[in-house]
């Protein structure tokens, strides 16, 4: 900190010329040292907080990914079984039932995990993939 600049600014603002050895400058130096130490502590705390936050985000992402994979696998199994059973009955009834079930699954997935957009997106993708698979299975059944 430039003591001379401080002296001139105090003189300009207040009309008081302080001696460069005035005890107030001891306080200014002490204040500067304390502030510097506090800033260093804050920076270290912020870095530690960032690291913990990044670790928590990575952990949460792993959990969300696992949830999405489980939802996709479960949805695919349920839809595949439903298609196999219903395809032997009636084609129109099959399409209506699967569409209704897929819609219900998508709605349930959205309600179950609204706060986790990654899982919701994965569920929507699984439903779309399942519908494509259903269309393929239905086409195979029709071509038999």
mmCIF file of N, CA and C in Angstrom:
data_model
loop_
_atom_site.group_PDB
_atom_site.id
_atom_site.type_symbol
_atom_site.label_atom_id
_atom_site.label_comp_id
_atom_site.label_asym_id
_atom_site.label_seq_id
_atom_site.Cartn_x
_atom_site.Cartn_y
_atom_site.Cartn_z
ATOM 1 N N UNK A 1 0.854 -1.166 0.000
ATOM 2 C CA UNK A 1 0.000 0.000 0.000
ATOM 3 C C UNK A 1 0.902 1.231 0.000
ATOM 4 N N UNK A 2 0.587 2.197 -0.803
ATOM 5 C CA UNK A 2 1.399 3.396 -0.959
ATOM 6 C C UNK A 2 0.990 4.434 0.091
ATOM 7 N N UNK A 3 1.845 4.596 1.125
ATOM 8 C CA UNK A 3 1.561 5.520 2.229
ATOM 9 C C UNK A 3 1.469 6.955 1.715
ATOM 10 N N UNK A 4 2.347 7.317 0.817
ATOM 11 C CA UNK A 4 2.349 8.692 0.293
ATOM 12 C C UNK A 4 1.043 9.004 -0.434
ATOM 13 N N UNK A 5 0.557 8.039 -1.216
ATOM 14 C CA UNK A 5 -0.716 8.250 -1.917
ATOM 15 C C UNK A 5 -1.855 8.401 -0.915
ATOM 16 N N UNK A 6 -1.820 7.630 0.157
ATOM 17 C CA UNK A 6 -2.848 7.757 1.199
ATOM 18 C C UNK A 6 -2.781 9.128 1.871
ATOM 19 N N UNK A 7 -1.571 9.562 2.198
ATOM 20 C CA UNK A 7 -1.407 10.879 2.838
ATOM 21 C C UNK A 7 -1.972 11.993 1.960
ATOM 22 N N UNK A 8 -1.685 11.929 0.659
ATOM 23 C CA UNK A 8 -2.155 12.967 -0.254
ATOM 24 C C UNK A 8 -3.681 12.932 -0.398
ATOM 25 N N UNK A 9 -4.242 11.750 -0.445
ATOM 26 C CA UNK A 9 -5.705 11.623 -0.588
ATOM 27 C C UNK A 9 -6.411 12.140 0.668
ATOM 28 N N UNK A 10 -5.849 11.836 1.848
ATOM 29 C CA UNK A 10 -6.432 12.339 3.102
ATOM 30 C C UNK A 10 -6.329 13.855 3.138
ATOM 31 N N UNK A 11 -5.206 14.386 2.707
ATOM 32 C CA UNK A 11 -5.035 15.839 2.666
ATOM 33 C C UNK A 11 -6.028 16.461 1.695
ATOM 34 N N UNK A 12 -6.227 15.837 0.544
ATOM 35 C CA UNK A 12 -7.153 16.378 -0.459
ATOM 36 C C UNK A 12 -8.591 16.341 0.049
ATOM 37 N N UNK A 13 -8.980 15.211 0.625
ATOM 38 C CA UNK A 13 -10.379 15.056 1.056
ATOM 39 C C UNK A 13 -10.697 15.796 2.352
ATOM 40 N N UNK A 14 -9.754 15.773 3.292
ATOM 41 C CA UNK A 14 -10.073 16.269 4.630
ATOM 42 C C UNK A 14 -9.273 17.503 5.045
ATOM 43 N N UNK A 15 -8.318 17.880 4.243
ATOM 44 C CA UNK A 15 -7.512 19.052 4.575
ATOM 45 C C UNK A 15 -6.570 18.806 5.745
ATOM 46 N N UNK A 16 -6.217 17.542 5.981
ATOM 47 C CA UNK A 16 -5.320 17.183 7.081
ATOM 48 C C UNK A 16 -4.105 16.488 6.474
ATOM 49 N N UNK A 17 -2.919 16.979 6.831
ATOM 50 C CA UNK A 17 -1.702 16.354 6.324
ATOM 51 C C UNK A 17 -1.112 15.490 7.434
ATOM 52 N N UNK A 18 -1.145 14.192 7.217
ATOM 53 C CA UNK A 18 -0.617 13.244 8.196
ATOM 54 C C UNK A 18 0.867 13.032 7.957
ATOM 55 N N UNK A 19 1.592 12.845 9.059
ATOM 56 C CA UNK A 19 3.009 12.513 8.970
ATOM 57 C C UNK A 19 3.118 11.066 8.509
ATOM 58 N N UNK A 20 4.149 10.744 7.743
ATOM 59 C CA UNK A 20 4.285 9.375 7.237
ATOM 60 C C UNK A 20 4.519 8.371 8.357
ATOM 61 N N UNK A 21 4.893 8.839 9.555
ATOM 62 C CA UNK A 21 5.093 7.951 10.698
ATOM 63 C C UNK A 21 3.902 8.002 11.658
ATOM 64 N N UNK A 22 2.815 8.576 11.226
ATOM 65 C CA UNK A 22 1.608 8.653 12.064
ATOM 66 C C UNK A 22 1.165 7.235 12.432
ATOM 67 N N UNK A 23 0.777 7.006 13.681
ATOM 68 C CA UNK A 23 0.357 5.664 14.127
ATOM 69 C C UNK A 23 -0.825 5.090 13.341
ATOM 70 N N UNK A 24 -1.583 5.943 12.711
ATOM 71 C CA UNK A 24 -2.721 5.428 11.935
ATOM 72 C C UNK A 24 -2.241 4.519 10.813
ATOM 73 N N UNK A 25 -1.037 4.772 10.303
ATOM 74 C CA UNK A 25 -0.511 3.935 9.225
ATOM 75 C C UNK A 25 -0.100 2.545 9.722
ATOM 76 N N UNK A 26 0.198 2.436 11.014
ATOM 77 C CA UNK A 26 0.435 1.115 11.609
ATOM 78 C C UNK A 26 -0.866 0.315 11.530
ATOM 79 N N UNK A 27 -1.968 0.991 11.866
ATOM 80 C CA UNK A 27 -3.279 0.332 11.779
ATOM 81 C C UNK A 27 -3.596 -0.053 10.331
ATOM 82 N N UNK A 28 -3.271 0.821 9.397
ATOM 83 C CA UNK A 28 -3.519 0.531 7.982
ATOM 84 C C UNK A 28 -2.733 -0.709 7.555
ATOM 85 N N UNK A 29 -1.476 -0.786 7.974
ATOM 86 C CA UNK A 29 -0.648 -1.948 7.631
ATOM 87 C C UNK A 29 -1.206 -3.213 8.269
ATOM 88 N N UNK A 30 -1.568 -3.112 9.548
ATOM 89 C CA UNK A 30 -2.157 -4.261 10.235
ATOM 90 C C UNK A 30 -3.441 -4.703 9.533
ATOM 91 N N UNK A 31 -4.262 -3.747 9.178
ATOM 92 C CA UNK A 31 -5.517 -4.033 8.484
ATOM 93 C C UNK A 31 -5.245 -4.721 7.145
ATOM 94 N N UNK A 32 -4.259 -4.227 6.429
ATOM 95 C CA UNK A 32 -3.894 -4.816 5.137
ATOM 96 C C UNK A 32 -3.439 -6.270 5.305
ATOM 97 N N UNK A 33 -2.637 -6.538 6.334
ATOM 98 C CA UNK A 33 -2.163 -7.902 6.589
ATOM 99 C C UNK A 33 -3.313 -8.836 6.958
ATOM 100 N N UNK A 34 -4.209 -8.355 7.811
ATOM 101 C CA UNK A 34 -5.358 -9.178 8.219
ATOM 102 C C UNK A 34 -6.245 -9.481 7.017
ATOM 103 N N UNK A 35 -6.518 -8.476 6.200
ATOM 104 C CA UNK A 35 -7.358 -8.666 5.016
ATOM 105 C C UNK A 35 -6.694 -9.649 4.047
ATOM 106 N N UNK A 36 -5.390 -9.524 3.855
ATOM 107 C CA UNK A 36 -4.681 -10.446 2.956
ATOM 108 C C UNK A 36 -4.789 -11.880 3.450
ATOM 109 N N UNK A 37 -4.624 -12.058 4.770
ATOM 110 C CA UNK A 37 -4.744 -13.405 5.341
ATOM 111 C C UNK A 37 -6.164 -13.942 5.163
ATOM 112 N N UNK A 38 -7.156 -13.117 5.414
ATOM 113 C CA UNK A 38 -8.549 -13.552 5.247
ATOM 114 C C UNK A 38 -8.846 -13.918 3.799
ATOM 115 N N UNK A 39 -8.350 -13.130 2.875
ATOM 116 C CA UNK A 39 -8.571 -13.436 1.460
ATOM 117 C C UNK A 39 -7.924 -14.760 1.073
ATOM 118 N N UNK A 40 -6.733 -15.023 1.603
ATOM 119 C CA UNK A 40 -6.068 -16.298 1.309
ATOM 120 C C UNK A 40 -6.884 -17.462 1.866
ATOM 121 N N UNK A 41 -7.419 -17.288 3.070
ATOM 122 C CA UNK A 41 -8.260 -18.345 3.659
ATOM 123 C C UNK A 41 -9.526 -18.563 2.836
ATOM 124 N N UNK A 42 -10.138 -17.482 2.409
ATOM 125 C CA UNK A 42 -11.361 -17.583 1.602
ATOM 126 C C UNK A 42 -11.065 -18.302 0.290
ATOM 127 N N UNK A 43 -9.951 -17.965 -0.339
ATOM 128 C CA UNK A 43 -9.582 -18.629 -1.595
ATOM 129 C C UNK A 43 -9.372 -20.121 -1.387
ATOM 130 N N UNK A 44 -8.693 -20.498 -0.285
ATOM 131 C CA UNK A 44 -8.491 -21.927 -0.007
ATOM 132 C C UNK A 44 -9.828 -22.623 0.242
ATOM 133 N N UNK A 45 -10.700 -21.966 0.982
ATOM 134 C CA UNK A 45 -12.022 -22.555 1.242
ATOM 135 C C UNK A 45 -12.821 -22.697 -0.046
ATOM 136 N N UNK A 46 -12.739 -21.701 -0.908
ATOM 137 C CA UNK A 46 -13.470 -21.762 -2.176
ATOM 138 C C UNK A 46 -12.945 -22.898 -3.047
ATOM 139 N N UNK A 47 -11.635 -23.080 -3.067
ATOM 140 C CA UNK A 47 -11.059 -24.182 -3.851
ATOM 141 C C UNK A 47 -11.505 -25.533 -3.299
ATOM 142 N N UNK A 48 -11.488 -25.668 -1.970
ATOM 143 C CA UNK A 48 -11.927 -26.927 -1.353
ATOM 144 C C UNK A 48 -13.405 -27.167 -1.644
ATOM 145 N N UNK A 49 -14.199 -26.105 -1.586
ATOM 146 C CA UNK A 49 -15.628 -26.223 -1.877
ATOM 147 C C UNK A 49 -15.851 -26.657 -3.323
ATOM 148 N N UNK A 50 -15.081 -26.076 -4.230
ATOM 149 C CA UNK A 50 -15.184 -26.458 -5.647
ATOM 150 C C UNK A 50 -14.849 -27.927 -5.847
ATOM 151 N N UNK A 51 -13.787 -28.376 -5.188
ATOM 152 C CA UNK A 51 -13.388 -29.779 -5.326
ATOM 153 C C UNK A 51 -14.453 -30.713 -4.762
ATOM 154 N N UNK A 52 -15.005 -30.376 -3.595
ATOM 155 C CA UNK A 52 -16.065 -31.212 -3.016
ATOM 156 C C UNK A 52 -17.298 -31.192 -3.909
ATOM 157 N N UNK A 53 -17.621 -30.023 -4.439
ATOM 158 C CA UNK A 53 -18.776 -29.924 -5.333
ATOM 159 C C UNK A 53 -18.597 -30.755 -6.586
ATOM 160 N N UNK A 54 -17.408 -30.716 -7.153
ATOM 161 C CA UNK A 54 -17.147 -31.509 -8.359
ATOM 162 C C UNK A 54 -17.239 -33.002 -8.053
ATOM 163 N N UNK A 55 -16.719 -33.405 -6.897
ATOM 164 C CA UNK A 55 -16.789 -34.823 -6.521
ATOM 165 C C UNK A 55 -18.240 -35.250 -6.309
ATOM 166 N N UNK A 56 -19.018 -34.399 -5.648
ATOM 167 C CA UNK A 56 -20.431 -34.726 -5.431
ATOM 168 C C UNK A 56 -21.197 -34.788 -6.747
ATOM 169 N N UNK A 57 -20.885 -33.871 -7.655
ATOM 170 C CA UNK A 57 -21.565 -33.883 -8.949
ATOM 171 C C UNK A 57 -21.230 -35.154 -9.726
ATOM 172 N N UNK A 58 -19.968 -35.568 -9.671
ATOM 173 C CA UNK A 58 -19.571 -36.797 -10.364
ATOM 174 C C UNK A 58 -20.274 -38.003 -9.752
ATOM 175 N N UNK A 59 -20.358 -38.023 -8.426
ATOM 176 C CA UNK A 59 -21.043 -39.127 -7.745
ATOM 177 C C UNK A 59 -22.525 -39.135 -8.113
ATOM 178 N N UNK A 60 -23.154 -37.970 -8.105
ATOM 179 C CA UNK A 60 -24.580 -37.879 -8.434
ATOM 180 C C UNK A 60 -24.826 -38.284 -9.883
ATOM 181 N N UNK A 61 -23.933 -37.888 -10.769
ATOM 182 C CA UNK A 61 -24.064 -38.262 -12.173
ATOM 183 C C UNK A 61 -23.989 -39.774 -12.332
ATOM 184 N N UNK A 62 -23.109 -40.401 -11.565
ATOM 185 C CA UNK A 62 -22.990 -41.858 -11.610
ATOM 186 C C UNK A 62 -24.285 -42.517 -11.146
ATOM 187 N N UNK A 63 -24.879 -41.978 -10.084
ATOM 188 C CA UNK A 63 -26.146 -42.526 -9.579
ATOM 189 C C UNK A 63 -27.249 -42.346 -10.615
ATOM 190 N N UNK A 64 -27.325 -41.162 -11.207
ATOM 191 C CA UNK A 64 -28.354 -40.891 -12.215
ATOM 192 C C UNK A 64 -28.170 -41.809 -13.421
ATOM 193 N N UNK A 65 -26.926 -42.014 -13.821
ATOM 194 C CA UNK A 65 -26.657 -42.894 -14.960
ATOM 195 C C UNK A 65 -27.110 -44.315 -14.644
ATOM 196 N N UNK A 66 -26.800 -44.787 -13.447
ATOM 197 C CA UNK A 66 -27.237 -46.128 -13.043
ATOM 198 C C UNK A 66 -28.748 -46.245 -13.020
ATOM 199 N N UNK A 67 -29.410 -45.221 -12.506
ATOM 200 C CA UNK A 67 -30.872 -45.212 -12.473
ATOM 201 C C UNK A 67 -31.436 -45.245 -13.885
ATOM 202 N N UNK A 68 -30.867 -44.448 -14.759
ATOM 203 C CA UNK A 68 -31.340 -44.407 -16.144
ATOM 204 C C UNK A 68 -31.139 -45.760 -16.825
ATOM 205 N N UNK A 69 -29.981 -46.374 -16.605
ATOM 206 C CA UNK A 69 -29.722 -47.680 -17.218
ATOM 207 C C UNK A 69 -30.709 -48.727 -16.710
ATOM 208 N N UNK A 70 -30.981 -48.701 -15.412
ATOM 209 C CA UNK A 70 -31.943 -49.643 -14.833
ATOM 210 C C UNK A 70 -33.334 -49.412 -15.408
ATOM 211 N N UNK A 71 -33.717 -48.136 -15.516
ATOM 212 C CA UNK A 71 -35.039 -47.822 -16.065
ATOM 213 C C UNK A 71 -35.146 -48.272 -17.518
ATOM 214 N N UNK A 72 -34.101 -48.034 -18.279
ATOM 215 C CA UNK A 72 -34.118 -48.420 -19.692
ATOM 216 C C UNK A 72 -34.220 -49.934 -19.821
ATOM 217 N N UNK A 73 -33.396 -50.652 -19.059
ATOM 218 C CA UNK A 73 -33.413 -52.118 -19.144
ATOM 219 C C UNK A 73 -34.764 -52.669 -18.703
ATOM 220 N N UNK A 74 -35.291 -52.157 -17.602
ATOM 221 C CA UNK A 74 -36.590 -52.626 -17.110
ATOM 222 C C UNK A 74 -37.713 -52.320 -18.079
ATOM 223 N N UNK A 75 -37.701 -51.121 -18.616
ATOM 224 C CA UNK A 75 -38.734 -50.729 -19.571
ATOM 225 C C UNK A 75 -38.663 -51.594 -20.824
ATOM 226 N N UNK A 76 -37.469 -51.845 -21.304
ATOM 227 C CA UNK A 76 -37.318 -52.676 -22.503
ATOM 228 C C UNK A 76 -37.830 -54.092 -22.259
ATOM 229 N N UNK A 77 -37.527 -54.659 -21.095
ATOM 230 C CA UNK A 77 -37.996 -56.014 -20.786
ATOM 231 C C UNK A 77 -39.516 -56.061 -20.699
ATOM 232 N N UNK A 78 -40.095 -55.103 -19.988
ATOM 233 C CA UNK A 78 -41.555 -55.071 -19.841
ATOM 234 C C UNK A 78 -42.221 -54.921 -21.200
ATOM 235 N N UNK A 79 -41.725 -53.998 -21.999
ATOM 236 C CA UNK A 79 -42.334 -53.772 -23.307
ATOM 237 C C UNK A 79 -42.144 -54.971 -24.236
ATOM 238 N N UNK A 80 -40.983 -55.598 -24.201
ATOM 239 C CA UNK A 80 -40.750 -56.767 -25.057
ATOM 240 C C UNK A 80 -41.686 -57.910 -24.679
ATOM 241 N N UNK A 81 -41.843 -58.158 -23.392
ATOM 242 C CA UNK A 81 -42.764 -59.214 -22.947
ATOM 243 C C UNK A 81 -44.203 -58.896 -23.330
ATOM 244 N N UNK A 82 -44.591 -57.662 -23.164
ATOM 245 C CA UNK A 82 -45.950 -57.260 -23.523
ATOM 246 C C UNK A 82 -46.188 -57.449 -25.013
ATOM 247 N N UNK A 83 -45.207 -57.076 -25.816
ATOM 248 C CA UNK A 83 -45.339 -57.219 -27.269
ATOM 249 C C UNK A 83 -45.464 -58.685 -27.659
ATOM 250 N N UNK A 84 -44.621 -59.533 -27.077
ATOM 251 C CA UNK A 84 -44.681 -60.960 -27.416
ATOM 252 C C UNK A 84 -46.047 -61.563 -27.088
ATOM 253 N N UNK A 85 -46.561 -61.247 -25.923
ATOM 254 C CA UNK A 85 -47.851 -61.801 -25.504
ATOM 255 C C UNK A 85 -49.001 -61.234 -26.331
ATOM 256 N N UNK A 86 -48.987 -59.948 -26.542
ATOM 257 C CA UNK A 86 -50.107 -59.304 -27.219
ATOM 258 C C UNK A 86 -50.082 -59.504 -28.731
ATOM 259 N N UNK A 87 -48.907 -59.741 -29.309
ATOM 260 C CA UNK A 87 -48.826 -59.876 -30.761
ATOM 261 C C UNK A 87 -49.578 -61.094 -31.274
ATOM 262 N N UNK A 88 -49.770 -62.085 -30.421
ATOM 263 C CA UNK A 88 -50.506 -63.276 -30.823
ATOM 264 C C UNK A 88 -52.014 -63.025 -30.830
ATOM 265 N N UNK A 89 -52.473 -62.018 -30.206
ATOM 266 C CA UNK A 89 -53.911 -61.745 -30.120
ATOM 267 C C UNK A 89 -54.374 -60.912 -31.313
ATOM 268 N N UNK A 90 -54.328 -59.656 -31.154
ATOM 269 C CA UNK A 90 -54.867 -58.794 -32.201
ATOM 270 C C UNK A 90 -53.918 -57.622 -32.424
ATOM 271 N N UNK A 91 -53.592 -57.345 -33.678
ATOM 272 C CA UNK A 91 -52.614 -56.320 -34.002
ATOM 273 C C UNK A 91 -53.059 -54.928 -33.532
ATOM 274 N N UNK A 92 -54.253 -54.544 -33.800
ATOM 275 C CA UNK A 92 -54.731 -53.210 -33.408
ATOM 276 C C UNK A 92 -54.755 -53.069 -31.890
ATOM 277 N N UNK A 93 -55.217 -54.122 -31.203
ATOM 278 C CA UNK A 93 -55.244 -54.084 -29.746
ATOM 279 C C UNK A 93 -53.819 -53.999 -29.196
ATOM 280 N N UNK A 94 -52.899 -54.668 -29.858
ATOM 281 C CA UNK A 94 -51.499 -54.645 -29.459
ATOM 282 C C UNK A 94 -50.939 -53.220 -29.512
ATOM 283 N N UNK A 95 -51.144 -52.579 -30.619
ATOM 284 C CA UNK A 95 -50.613 -51.223 -30.788
ATOM 285 C C UNK A 95 -51.222 -50.276 -29.757
ATOM 286 N N UNK A 96 -52.534 -50.363 -29.541
ATOM 287 C CA UNK A 96 -53.197 -49.489 -28.569
ATOM 288 C C UNK A 96 -52.681 -49.744 -27.156
ATOM 289 N N UNK A 97 -52.547 -51.013 -26.784
ATOM 290 C CA UNK A 97 -52.095 -51.355 -25.432
ATOM 291 C C UNK A 97 -50.661 -50.905 -25.194
ATOM 292 N N UNK A 98 -49.802 -51.136 -26.171
ATOM 293 C CA UNK A 98 -48.400 -50.766 -26.011
ATOM 294 C C UNK A 98 -48.250 -49.248 -25.950
ATOM 295 N N UNK A 99 -48.976 -48.550 -26.782
ATOM 296 C CA UNK A 99 -48.907 -47.086 -26.762
ATOM 297 C C UNK A 99 -49.359 -46.549 -25.411
ATOM 298 N N UNK A 100 -50.438 -47.114 -24.880
ATOM 299 C CA UNK A 100 -50.946 -46.678 -23.576
ATOM 300 C C UNK A 100 -49.928 -46.992 -22.478
ATOM 301 N N UNK A 101 -49.351 -48.192 -22.531
ATOM 302 C CA UNK A 101 -48.363 -48.583 -21.530
ATOM 303 C C UNK A 101 -47.109 -47.710 -21.640
ATOM 304 N N UNK A 102 -46.661 -47.456 -22.842
ATOM 305 C CA UNK A 102 -45.481 -46.608 -23.035
ATOM 306 C C UNK A 102 -45.742 -45.201 -22.515
ATOM 307 N N UNK A 103 -46.929 -44.697 -22.743
ATOM 308 C CA UNK A 103 -47.297 -43.376 -22.246
ATOM 309 C C UNK A 103 -47.309 -43.372 -20.722
ATOM 310 N N UNK A 104 -47.856 -44.445 -20.135
ATOM 311 C CA UNK A 104 -47.867 -44.557 -18.676
ATOM 312 C C UNK A 104 -46.465 -44.640 -18.096
ATOM 313 N N UNK A 105 -45.605 -45.387 -18.766
ATOM 314 C CA UNK A 105 -44.220 -45.516 -18.300
ATOM 315 C C UNK A 105 -43.514 -44.168 -18.385
ATOM 316 N N UNK A 106 -43.715 -43.461 -19.474
ATOM 317 C CA UNK A 106 -43.084 -42.146 -19.626
ATOM 318 C C UNK A 106 -43.592 -41.183 -18.561
ATOM 319 N N UNK A 107 -44.897 -41.208 -18.288
ATOM 320 C CA UNK A 107 -45.473 -40.338 -17.263
ATOM 321 C C UNK A 107 -44.919 -40.694 -15.888
ATOM 322 N N UNK A 108 -44.862 -41.984 -15.589
ATOM 323 C CA UNK A 108 -44.334 -42.425 -14.298
ATOM 324 C C UNK A 108 -42.869 -42.028 -14.144
ATOM 325 N N UNK A 109 -42.109 -42.152 -15.218
ATOM 326 C CA UNK A 109 -40.692 -41.784 -15.161
ATOM 327 C C UNK A 109 -40.534 -40.291 -14.903
ATOM 328 N N UNK A 110 -41.361 -39.480 -15.529
ATOM 329 C CA UNK A 110 -41.295 -38.037 -15.318
ATOM 330 C C UNK A 110 -41.667 -37.672 -13.891
ATOM 331 N N UNK A 111 -42.718 -38.314 -13.352
ATOM 332 C CA UNK A 111 -43.154 -38.022 -11.994
ATOM 333 C C UNK A 111 -42.156 -38.541 -10.969
ATOM 334 N N UNK A 112 -41.527 -39.672 -11.251
ATOM 335 C CA UNK A 112 -40.612 -40.294 -10.298
ATOM 336 C C UNK A 112 -39.323 -39.501 -10.124
ATOM 337 N N UNK A 113 -38.896 -38.808 -11.150
ATOM 338 C CA UNK A 113 -37.578 -38.189 -11.051
ATOM 339 C C UNK A 113 -37.515 -36.864 -11.801
ATOM 340 N N UNK A 114 -38.397 -35.920 -11.468
ATOM 341 C CA UNK A 114 -38.433 -34.628 -12.160
ATOM 342 C C UNK A 114 -37.147 -33.835 -11.969
ATOM 343 N N UNK A 115 -36.541 -33.957 -10.833
ATOM 344 C CA UNK A 115 -35.345 -33.184 -10.536
ATOM 345 C C UNK A 115 -34.101 -33.654 -11.243
ATOM 346 N N UNK A 116 -34.178 -34.772 -11.903
ATOM 347 C CA UNK A 116 -32.989 -35.309 -12.562
ATOM 348 C C UNK A 116 -33.247 -35.412 -14.050
ATOM 349 N N UNK A 117 -32.954 -34.382 -14.739
ATOM 350 C CA UNK A 117 -33.270 -34.326 -16.165
ATOM 351 C C UNK A 117 -32.543 -35.400 -16.967
ATOM 352 N N UNK A 118 -31.415 -35.829 -16.524
ATOM 353 C CA UNK A 118 -30.686 -36.866 -17.248
ATOM 354 C C UNK A 118 -31.459 -38.173 -17.246
ATOM 355 N N UNK A 119 -32.019 -38.535 -16.076
ATOM 356 C CA UNK A 119 -32.783 -39.778 -15.984
ATOM 357 C C UNK A 119 -34.069 -39.679 -16.794
ATOM 358 N N UNK A 120 -34.710 -38.517 -16.755
ATOM 359 C CA UNK A 120 -35.945 -38.336 -17.514
ATOM 360 C C UNK A 120 -35.669 -38.453 -19.010
ATOM 361 N N UNK A 121 -34.579 -37.843 -19.442
ATOM 362 C CA UNK A 121 -34.222 -37.923 -20.857
ATOM 363 C C UNK A 121 -33.929 -39.365 -21.250
ATOM 364 N N UNK A 122 -33.236 -40.097 -20.389
ATOM 365 C CA UNK A 122 -32.935 -41.498 -20.681
ATOM 366 C C UNK A 122 -34.214 -42.323 -20.768
ATOM 367 N N UNK A 123 -35.188 -42.035 -19.891
ATOM 368 C CA UNK A 123 -36.451 -42.775 -19.933
ATOM 369 C C UNK A 123 -37.204 -42.483 -21.233
ATOM 370 N N UNK A 124 -37.195 -41.217 -21.639
ATOM 371 C CA UNK A 124 -37.881 -40.863 -22.881
ATOM 372 C C UNK A 124 -37.222 -41.554 -24.076
ATOM 373 N N UNK A 125 -35.889 -41.606 -24.066
ATOM 374 C CA UNK A 125 -35.172 -42.278 -25.153
ATOM 375 C C UNK A 125 -35.486 -43.772 -25.148
ATOM 376 N N UNK A 126 -35.582 -44.363 -23.946
ATOM 377 C CA UNK A 126 -35.884 -45.798 -23.882
ATOM 378 C C UNK A 126 -37.288 -46.085 -24.392
ATOM 379 N N UNK A 127 -38.221 -45.186 -24.082
ATOM 380 C CA UNK A 127 -39.589 -45.379 -24.566
ATOM 381 C C UNK A 127 -39.632 -45.279 -26.091
ATOM 382 N N UNK A 128 -38.923 -44.302 -26.630
ATOM 383 C CA UNK A 128 -38.899 -44.161 -28.087
ATOM 384 C C UNK A 128 -38.255 -45.391 -28.730
ATOM 385 N N UNK A 129 -37.163 -45.871 -28.150
ATOM 386 C CA UNK A 129 -36.514 -47.075 -28.675
ATOM 387 C C UNK A 129 -37.420 -48.286 -28.560
ATOM 388 N N UNK A 130 -38.141 -48.363 -27.444
ATOM 389 C CA UNK A 130 -39.058 -49.489 -27.264
ATOM 390 C C UNK A 130 -40.181 -49.438 -28.300
ATOM 391 N N UNK A 131 -40.676 -48.235 -28.566
ATOM 392 C CA UNK A 131 -41.730 -48.110 -29.573
ATOM 393 C C UNK A 131 -41.218 -48.531 -30.954
ATOM 394 N N UNK A 132 -39.978 -48.168 -31.255
ATOM 395 C CA UNK A 132 -39.401 -48.608 -32.523
ATOM 396 C C UNK A 132 -39.253 -50.131 -32.537
ATOM 397 N N UNK A 133 -38.830 -50.693 -31.410
ATOM 398 C CA UNK A 133 -38.701 -52.150 -31.312
ATOM 399 C C UNK A 133 -40.065 -52.818 -31.455
ATOM 400 N N UNK A 134 -41.078 -52.217 -30.863
ATOM 401 C CA UNK A 134 -42.435 -52.756 -30.956
ATOM 402 C C UNK A 134 -42.902 -52.747 -32.407
ATOM 403 N N UNK A 135 -42.619 -51.637 -33.065
ATOM 404 C CA UNK A 135 -42.995 -51.559 -34.483
ATOM 405 C C UNK A 135 -42.294 -52.646 -35.278
ATOM 406 N N UNK A 136 -41.012 -52.874 -34.968
ATOM 407 C CA UNK A 136 -40.274 -53.927 -35.669
ATOM 408 C C UNK A 136 -40.833 -55.304 -35.360
ATOM 409 N N UNK A 137 -41.150 -55.561 -34.087
ATOM 410 C CA UNK A 137 -41.714 -56.858 -33.703
ATOM 411 C C UNK A 137 -43.087 -57.036 -34.348
ATOM 412 N N UNK A 138 -43.885 -55.979 -34.328
ATOM 413 C CA UNK A 138 -45.213 -56.059 -34.933
ATOM 414 C C UNK A 138 -45.097 -56.339 -36.434
ATOM 415 N N UNK A 139 -44.114 -55.732 -37.081
ATOM 416 C CA UNK A 139 -43.904 -55.958 -38.507
ATOM 417 C C UNK A 139 -43.505 -57.416 -38.755
ATOM 418 N N UNK A 140 -42.644 -57.949 -37.885
ATOM 419 C CA UNK A 140 -42.236 -59.352 -38.015
ATOM 420 C C UNK A 140 -43.442 -60.260 -37.830
ATOM 421 N N UNK A 141 -44.283 -59.939 -36.850
ATOM 422 C CA UNK A 141 -45.482 -60.745 -36.596
ATOM 423 C C UNK A 141 -46.409 -60.688 -37.805
ATOM 424 N N UNK A 142 -46.554 -59.517 -38.387
ATOM 425 C CA UNK A 142 -47.432 -59.364 -39.547
ATOM 426 C C UNK A 142 -46.885 -60.092 -40.778
ATOM 427 N N UNK A 143 -45.575 -60.183 -40.877
ATOM 428 C CA UNK A 143 -44.964 -60.809 -42.044
ATOM 429 C C UNK A 143 -44.882 -62.335 -41.925
ATOM 430 N N UNK A 144 -45.259 -62.893 -40.791
ATOM 431 C CA UNK A 144 -45.211 -64.357 -40.592
ATOM 432 C C UNK A 144 -46.174 -65.083 -41.453
#
